[in-house]
Tab-separated table of C-alpha atoms in Angstrom:
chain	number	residue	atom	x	y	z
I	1	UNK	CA	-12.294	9.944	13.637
I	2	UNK	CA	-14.510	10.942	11.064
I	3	UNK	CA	-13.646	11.448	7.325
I	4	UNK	CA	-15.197	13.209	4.430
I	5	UNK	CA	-14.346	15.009	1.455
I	6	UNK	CA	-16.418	18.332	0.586
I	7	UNK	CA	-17.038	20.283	-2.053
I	8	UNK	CA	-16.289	24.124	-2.858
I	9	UNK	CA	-19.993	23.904	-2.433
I	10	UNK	CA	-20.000	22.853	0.147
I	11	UNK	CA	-21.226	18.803	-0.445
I	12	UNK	CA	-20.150	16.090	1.632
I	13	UNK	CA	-18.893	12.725	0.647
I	14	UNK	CA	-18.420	10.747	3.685
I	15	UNK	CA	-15.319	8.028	3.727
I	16	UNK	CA	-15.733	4.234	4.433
I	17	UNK	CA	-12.939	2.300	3.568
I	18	UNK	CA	-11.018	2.935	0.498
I	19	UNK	CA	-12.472	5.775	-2.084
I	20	UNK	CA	-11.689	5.350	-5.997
I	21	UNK	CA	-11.894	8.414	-8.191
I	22	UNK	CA	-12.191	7.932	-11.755
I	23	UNK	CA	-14.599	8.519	-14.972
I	24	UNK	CA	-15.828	4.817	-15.050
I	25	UNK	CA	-19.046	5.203	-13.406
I	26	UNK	CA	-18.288	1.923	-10.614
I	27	UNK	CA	-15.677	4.539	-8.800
I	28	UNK	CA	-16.830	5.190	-5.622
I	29	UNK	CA	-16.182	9.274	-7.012
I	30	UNK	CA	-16.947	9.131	-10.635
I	31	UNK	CA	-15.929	12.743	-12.192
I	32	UNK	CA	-17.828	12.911	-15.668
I	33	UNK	CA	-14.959	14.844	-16.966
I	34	UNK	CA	-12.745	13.658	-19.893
I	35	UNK	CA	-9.690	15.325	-18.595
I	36	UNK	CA	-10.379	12.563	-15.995
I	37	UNK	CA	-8.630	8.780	-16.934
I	38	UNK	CA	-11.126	6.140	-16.332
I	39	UNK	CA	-9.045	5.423	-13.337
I	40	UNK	CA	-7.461	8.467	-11.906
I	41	UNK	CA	-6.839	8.139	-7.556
I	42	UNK	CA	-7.585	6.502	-4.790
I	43	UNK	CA	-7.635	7.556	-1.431
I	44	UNK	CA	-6.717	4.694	0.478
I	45	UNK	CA	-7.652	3.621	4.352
I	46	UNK	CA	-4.680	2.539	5.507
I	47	UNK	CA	-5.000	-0.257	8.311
I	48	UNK	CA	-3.565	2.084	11.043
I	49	UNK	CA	-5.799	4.821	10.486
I	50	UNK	CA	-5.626	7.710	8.383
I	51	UNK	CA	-5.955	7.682	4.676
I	52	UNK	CA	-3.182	8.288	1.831
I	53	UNK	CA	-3.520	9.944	-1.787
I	54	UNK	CA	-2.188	7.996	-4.501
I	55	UNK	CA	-2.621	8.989	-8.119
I	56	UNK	CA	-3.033	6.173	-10.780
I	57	UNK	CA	-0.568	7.429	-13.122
I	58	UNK	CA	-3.127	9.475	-14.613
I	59	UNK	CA	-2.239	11.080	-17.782
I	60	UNK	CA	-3.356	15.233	-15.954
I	61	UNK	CA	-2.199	14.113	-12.690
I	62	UNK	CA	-3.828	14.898	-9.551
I	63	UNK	CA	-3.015	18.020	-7.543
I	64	UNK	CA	-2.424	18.045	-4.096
I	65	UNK	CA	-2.082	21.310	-2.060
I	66	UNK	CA	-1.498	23.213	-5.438
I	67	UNK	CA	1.556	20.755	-6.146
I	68	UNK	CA	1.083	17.642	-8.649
I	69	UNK	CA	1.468	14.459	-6.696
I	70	UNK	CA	4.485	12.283	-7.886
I	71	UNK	CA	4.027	9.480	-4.567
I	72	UNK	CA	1.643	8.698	-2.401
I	73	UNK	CA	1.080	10.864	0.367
I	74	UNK	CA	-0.982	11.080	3.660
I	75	UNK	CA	-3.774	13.283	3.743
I	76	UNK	CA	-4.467	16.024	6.363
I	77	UNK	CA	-7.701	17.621	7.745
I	78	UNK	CA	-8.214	20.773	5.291
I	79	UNK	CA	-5.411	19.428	2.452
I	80	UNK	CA	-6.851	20.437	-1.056
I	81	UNK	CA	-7.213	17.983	-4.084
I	82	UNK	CA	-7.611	19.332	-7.533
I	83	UNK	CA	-8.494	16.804	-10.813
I	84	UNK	CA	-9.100	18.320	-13.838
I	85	UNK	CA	-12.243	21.168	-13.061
I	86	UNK	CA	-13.372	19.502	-9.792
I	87	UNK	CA	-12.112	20.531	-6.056
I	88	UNK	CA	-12.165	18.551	-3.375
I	89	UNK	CA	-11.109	19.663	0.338
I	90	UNK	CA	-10.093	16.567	2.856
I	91	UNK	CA	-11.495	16.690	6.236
I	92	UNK	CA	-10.744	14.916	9.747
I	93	UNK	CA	-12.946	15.201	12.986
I	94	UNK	CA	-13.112	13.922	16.142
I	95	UNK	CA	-16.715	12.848	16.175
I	96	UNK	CA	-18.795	14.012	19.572
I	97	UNK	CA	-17.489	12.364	22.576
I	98	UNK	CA	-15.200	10.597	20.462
I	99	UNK	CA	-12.441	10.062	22.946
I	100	UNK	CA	-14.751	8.961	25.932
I	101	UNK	CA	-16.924	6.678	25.940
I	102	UNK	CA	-17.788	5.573	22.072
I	103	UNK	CA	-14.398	5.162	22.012
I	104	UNK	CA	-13.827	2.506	24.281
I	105	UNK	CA	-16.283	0.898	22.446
I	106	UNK	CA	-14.701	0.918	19.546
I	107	UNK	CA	-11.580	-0.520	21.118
I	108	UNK	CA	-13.796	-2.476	22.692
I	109	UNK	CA	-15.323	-3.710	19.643
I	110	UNK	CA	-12.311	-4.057	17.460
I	111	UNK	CA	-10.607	-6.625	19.717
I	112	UNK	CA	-13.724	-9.100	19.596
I	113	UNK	CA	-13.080	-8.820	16.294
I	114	UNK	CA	-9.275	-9.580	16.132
I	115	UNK	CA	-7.867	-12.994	15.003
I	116	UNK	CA	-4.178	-14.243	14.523
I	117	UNK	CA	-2.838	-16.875	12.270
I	118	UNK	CA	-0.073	-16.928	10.056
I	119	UNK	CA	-0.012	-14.411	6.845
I	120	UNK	CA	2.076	-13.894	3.677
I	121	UNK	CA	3.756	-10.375	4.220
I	122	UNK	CA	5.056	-8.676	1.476
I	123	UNK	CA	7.162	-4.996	1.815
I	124	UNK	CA	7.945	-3.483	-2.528
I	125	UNK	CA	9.900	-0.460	-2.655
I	126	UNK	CA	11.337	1.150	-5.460
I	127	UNK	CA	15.121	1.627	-6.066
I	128	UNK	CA	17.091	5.385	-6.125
I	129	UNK	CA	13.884	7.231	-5.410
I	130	UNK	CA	15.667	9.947	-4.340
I	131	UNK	CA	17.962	9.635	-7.386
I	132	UNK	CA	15.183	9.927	-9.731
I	133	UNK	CA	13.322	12.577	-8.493
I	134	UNK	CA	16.204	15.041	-8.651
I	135	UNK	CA	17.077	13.826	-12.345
I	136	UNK	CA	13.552	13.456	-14.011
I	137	UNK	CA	10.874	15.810	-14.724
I	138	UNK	CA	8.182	15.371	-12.135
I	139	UNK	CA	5.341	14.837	-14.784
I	140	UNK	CA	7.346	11.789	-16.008
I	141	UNK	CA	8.019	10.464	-12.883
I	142	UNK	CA	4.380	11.251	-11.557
I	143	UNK	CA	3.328	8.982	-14.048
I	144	UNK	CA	5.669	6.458	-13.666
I	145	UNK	CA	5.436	5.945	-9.929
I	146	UNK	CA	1.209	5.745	-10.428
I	147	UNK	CA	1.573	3.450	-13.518
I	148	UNK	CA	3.931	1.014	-11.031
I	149	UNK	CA	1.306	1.413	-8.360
I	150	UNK	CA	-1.568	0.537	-10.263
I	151	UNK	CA	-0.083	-2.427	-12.105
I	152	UNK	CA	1.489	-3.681	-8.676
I	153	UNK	CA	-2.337	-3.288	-7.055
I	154	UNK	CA	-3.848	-5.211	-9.898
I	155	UNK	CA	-0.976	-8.295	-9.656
I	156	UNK	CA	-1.301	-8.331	-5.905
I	157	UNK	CA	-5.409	-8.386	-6.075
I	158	UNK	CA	-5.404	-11.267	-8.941
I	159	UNK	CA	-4.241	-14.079	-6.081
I	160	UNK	CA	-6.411	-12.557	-3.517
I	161	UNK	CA	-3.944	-10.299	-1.851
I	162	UNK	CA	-4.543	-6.792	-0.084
I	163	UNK	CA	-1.942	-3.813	-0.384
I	164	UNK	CA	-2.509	-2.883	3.465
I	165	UNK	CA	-0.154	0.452	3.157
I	166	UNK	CA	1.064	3.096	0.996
I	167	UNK	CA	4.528	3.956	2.227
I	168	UNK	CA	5.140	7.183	0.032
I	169	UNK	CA	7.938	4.917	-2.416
I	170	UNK	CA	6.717	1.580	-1.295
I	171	UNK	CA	3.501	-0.098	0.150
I	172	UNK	CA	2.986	-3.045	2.196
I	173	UNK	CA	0.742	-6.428	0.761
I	174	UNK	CA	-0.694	-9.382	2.957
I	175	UNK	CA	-2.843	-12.479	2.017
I	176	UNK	CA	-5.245	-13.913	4.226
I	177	UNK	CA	-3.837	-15.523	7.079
I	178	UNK	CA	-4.489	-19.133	7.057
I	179	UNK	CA	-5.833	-19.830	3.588
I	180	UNK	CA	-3.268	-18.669	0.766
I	181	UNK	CA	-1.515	-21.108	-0.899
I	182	UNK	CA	2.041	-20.987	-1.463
I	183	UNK	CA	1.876	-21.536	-5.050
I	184	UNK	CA	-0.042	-17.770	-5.372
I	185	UNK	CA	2.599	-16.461	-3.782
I	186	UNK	CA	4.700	-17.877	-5.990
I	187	UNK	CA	2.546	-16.782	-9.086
I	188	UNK	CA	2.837	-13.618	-7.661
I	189	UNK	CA	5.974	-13.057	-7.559
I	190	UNK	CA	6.766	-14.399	-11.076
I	191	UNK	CA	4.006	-11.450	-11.961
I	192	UNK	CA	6.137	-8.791	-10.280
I	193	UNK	CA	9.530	-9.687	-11.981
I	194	UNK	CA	7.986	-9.969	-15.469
I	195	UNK	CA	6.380	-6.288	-14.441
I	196	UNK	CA	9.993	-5.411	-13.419
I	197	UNK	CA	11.364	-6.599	-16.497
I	198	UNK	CA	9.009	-4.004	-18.688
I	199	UNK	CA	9.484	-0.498	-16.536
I	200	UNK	CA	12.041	1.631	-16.809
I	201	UNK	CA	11.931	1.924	-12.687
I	202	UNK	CA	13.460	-0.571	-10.677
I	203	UNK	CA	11.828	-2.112	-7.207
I	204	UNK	CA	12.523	-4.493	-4.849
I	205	UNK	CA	10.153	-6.872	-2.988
I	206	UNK	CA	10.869	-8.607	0.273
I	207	UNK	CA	8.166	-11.779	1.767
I	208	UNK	CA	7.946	-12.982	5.215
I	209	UNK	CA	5.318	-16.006	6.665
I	210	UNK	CA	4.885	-15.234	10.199
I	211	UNK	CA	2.118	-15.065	12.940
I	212	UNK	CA	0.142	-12.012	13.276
I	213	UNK	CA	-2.834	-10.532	15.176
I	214	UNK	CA	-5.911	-8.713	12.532
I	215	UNK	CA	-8.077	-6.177	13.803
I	216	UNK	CA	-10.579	-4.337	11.657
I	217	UNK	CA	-10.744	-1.244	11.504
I	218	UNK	CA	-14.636	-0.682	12.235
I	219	UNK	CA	-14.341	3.305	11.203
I	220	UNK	CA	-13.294	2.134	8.109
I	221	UNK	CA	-13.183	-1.581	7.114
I	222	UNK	CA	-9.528	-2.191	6.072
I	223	UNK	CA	-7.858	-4.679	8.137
I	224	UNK	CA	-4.629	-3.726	10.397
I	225	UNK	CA	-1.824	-5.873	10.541
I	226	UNK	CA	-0.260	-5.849	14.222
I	227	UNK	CA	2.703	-7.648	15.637
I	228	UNK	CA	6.416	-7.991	15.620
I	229	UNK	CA	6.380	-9.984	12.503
I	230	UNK	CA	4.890	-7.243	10.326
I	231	UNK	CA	7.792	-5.124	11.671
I	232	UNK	CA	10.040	-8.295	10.791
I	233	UNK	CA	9.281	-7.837	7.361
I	234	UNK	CA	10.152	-3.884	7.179
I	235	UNK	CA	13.127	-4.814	8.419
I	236	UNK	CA	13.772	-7.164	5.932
I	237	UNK	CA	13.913	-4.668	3.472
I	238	UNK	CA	17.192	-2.604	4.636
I	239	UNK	CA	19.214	-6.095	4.009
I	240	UNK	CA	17.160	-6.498	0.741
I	241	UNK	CA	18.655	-2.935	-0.424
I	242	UNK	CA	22.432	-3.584	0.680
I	243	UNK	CA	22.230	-7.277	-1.210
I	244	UNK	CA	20.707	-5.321	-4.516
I	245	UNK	CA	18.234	-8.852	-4.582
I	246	UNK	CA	15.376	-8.428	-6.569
I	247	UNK	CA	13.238	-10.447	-4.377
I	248	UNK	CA	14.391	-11.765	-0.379
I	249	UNK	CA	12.850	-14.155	1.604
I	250	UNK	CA	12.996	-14.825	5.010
I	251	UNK	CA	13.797	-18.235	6.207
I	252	UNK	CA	9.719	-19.164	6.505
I	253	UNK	CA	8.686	-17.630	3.332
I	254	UNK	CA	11.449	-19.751	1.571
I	255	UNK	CA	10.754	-23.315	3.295
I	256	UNK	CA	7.286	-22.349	1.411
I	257	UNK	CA	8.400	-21.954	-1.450
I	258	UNK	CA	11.200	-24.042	-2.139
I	259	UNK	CA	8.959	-26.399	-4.471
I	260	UNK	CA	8.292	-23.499	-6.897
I	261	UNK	CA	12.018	-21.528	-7.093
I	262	UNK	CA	15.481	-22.318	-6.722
I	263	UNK	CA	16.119	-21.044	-3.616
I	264	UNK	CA	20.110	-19.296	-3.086
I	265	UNK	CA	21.175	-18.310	0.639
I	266	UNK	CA	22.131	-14.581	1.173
I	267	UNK	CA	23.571	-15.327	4.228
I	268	UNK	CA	22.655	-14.393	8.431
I	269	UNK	CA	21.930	-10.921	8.753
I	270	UNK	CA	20.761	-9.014	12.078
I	271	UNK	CA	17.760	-6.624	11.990
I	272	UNK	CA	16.812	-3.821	14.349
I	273	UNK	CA	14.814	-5.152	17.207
I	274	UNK	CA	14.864	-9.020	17.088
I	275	UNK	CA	18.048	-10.590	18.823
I	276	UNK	CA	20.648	-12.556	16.989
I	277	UNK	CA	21.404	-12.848	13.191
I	278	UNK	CA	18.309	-14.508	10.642
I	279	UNK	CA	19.123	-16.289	7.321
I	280	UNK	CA	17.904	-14.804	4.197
I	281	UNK	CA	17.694	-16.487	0.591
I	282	UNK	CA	16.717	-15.326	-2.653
I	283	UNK	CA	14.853	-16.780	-5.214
């Protein structure tokens, strides 16, 4: 697929990887517009294909099919984004020939690419999403949702890490597979519950260390995470709501960590898909 945003005027911008809109002039879009925050959106390549919209808790919001965005959301071929003066239409094409041929070299491509190893996994979502959106105004909670994203991206990038996903009320995180140290992971996560303890909107994270295959997206250069493991750790979360933890860990993730937390059993618990029941702690 191809991917571009164009102009009312008709003006292309064509897609590689992730896109940042903002008024600092090292965006990938910078909008010379002070209605614009320095760091408005991104339109993020997610590692499957496909890109979502996520607004930055910007203090005008961004507009998204004449409705302000309050959660990340995939984009469509012909969806409309409005910030501040400037218009932007999404587009999606199947280039010429695209599922012939080049496209078996792609495939092709992408799997001489692919390594496994083990990774850090890590699944955030946040708490009564549902709850809140029927109870605040959608301004507020627009705001709140992209401040949590942005300050989540930043504590996630500071040890190296990658958010992979954006999962409309959650997003999924990995390290590099092989190389991370435990003890990031760890710094990590004592980032995320200091965050927690200084917004108003409660989340939950969940971490899994398991094997999984990387392929790279050639199209556009974000790495996708493929395996049972990854689907492990989604998993994961559904026990991580009905305990009300803060933070679970699967059984791998906390033989890693056990020198930097005191680590408290939550028990066997059986998820979707994988046979028999897998112990979960908390730290």
């Amino acid at each position: 697929m191809n991917y571009w945003l164009e102009t009312d005027a008709g003006e292309q911008f064509p897609l590689q990887g992730t896109c940042t809109i903002g008024r600092l002039p090292e965006n990938t879009l910078a909008i010379n517009d002070a209605e614009v925050s320095r760091r408005h959106a991104i339109i993020h390549a997610q590692g499957d294909g496909g890109y979502y919209m996520v607004d930055l808790g910007s203090r005008n919001g961004t507009i998204l099919n004449g409705q302000r965005m309050r959660m990340p959301a995939q984009l469509k071929d012909n969806d409309r984004i409005q910030i501040s003066t400037t218009s932007l239409v999404f587009r999606a094409s199947e280039p010429p020939g695209g599922d012939g041929e080049e496209a078996m070299m792609t495939i092709a491509a992408a799997q001489q690419t692919a390594k496994s190893g083990m990774c850090w996994m890590l699944v955030a979502d946040i708490c009564q999403f549902t709850k809140m959106s029927q109870t605040m105004p959608q301004d507020d909670l627009a705001q709140m949702v992209g401040k949590w994203v942005l300050a989540c991206k930043q504590t996630i990038e500071k040890s190296q890490g990658h958010i992979n996903k954006y999962l409309g009320d959650g997003y999924l995180a990995y390290w590099p597979m092989d190389i991370t140290k435990p003890e990031a992971i760890a710094a990590t996560i004592n980032a995320l519950r200091a965050q927690q303890a200084t917004t108003p909107m409660q989340f939950r994270i969940v971490l899994h260390y398991g094997q999984v295959r990387m392929d790279s997206s050639l199209q556009q250069g974000e790495d996708n995470l493929i395996g049972p493991q990854v689907n492990f750790v989604f998993r994961m979360e559904k026990v991580c709501g009905a305990l009300q933890q803060f933070c679970l860990l699967s059984e791998a993730a906390a033989t890693e960590l056990q020198p930097y937390f005191a680590i408290a059993p939550q028990g066997a618990h059986a998820l979707g898909g994988f046979q028999g029941e897998h112990s979960m702690f908390s730290c």
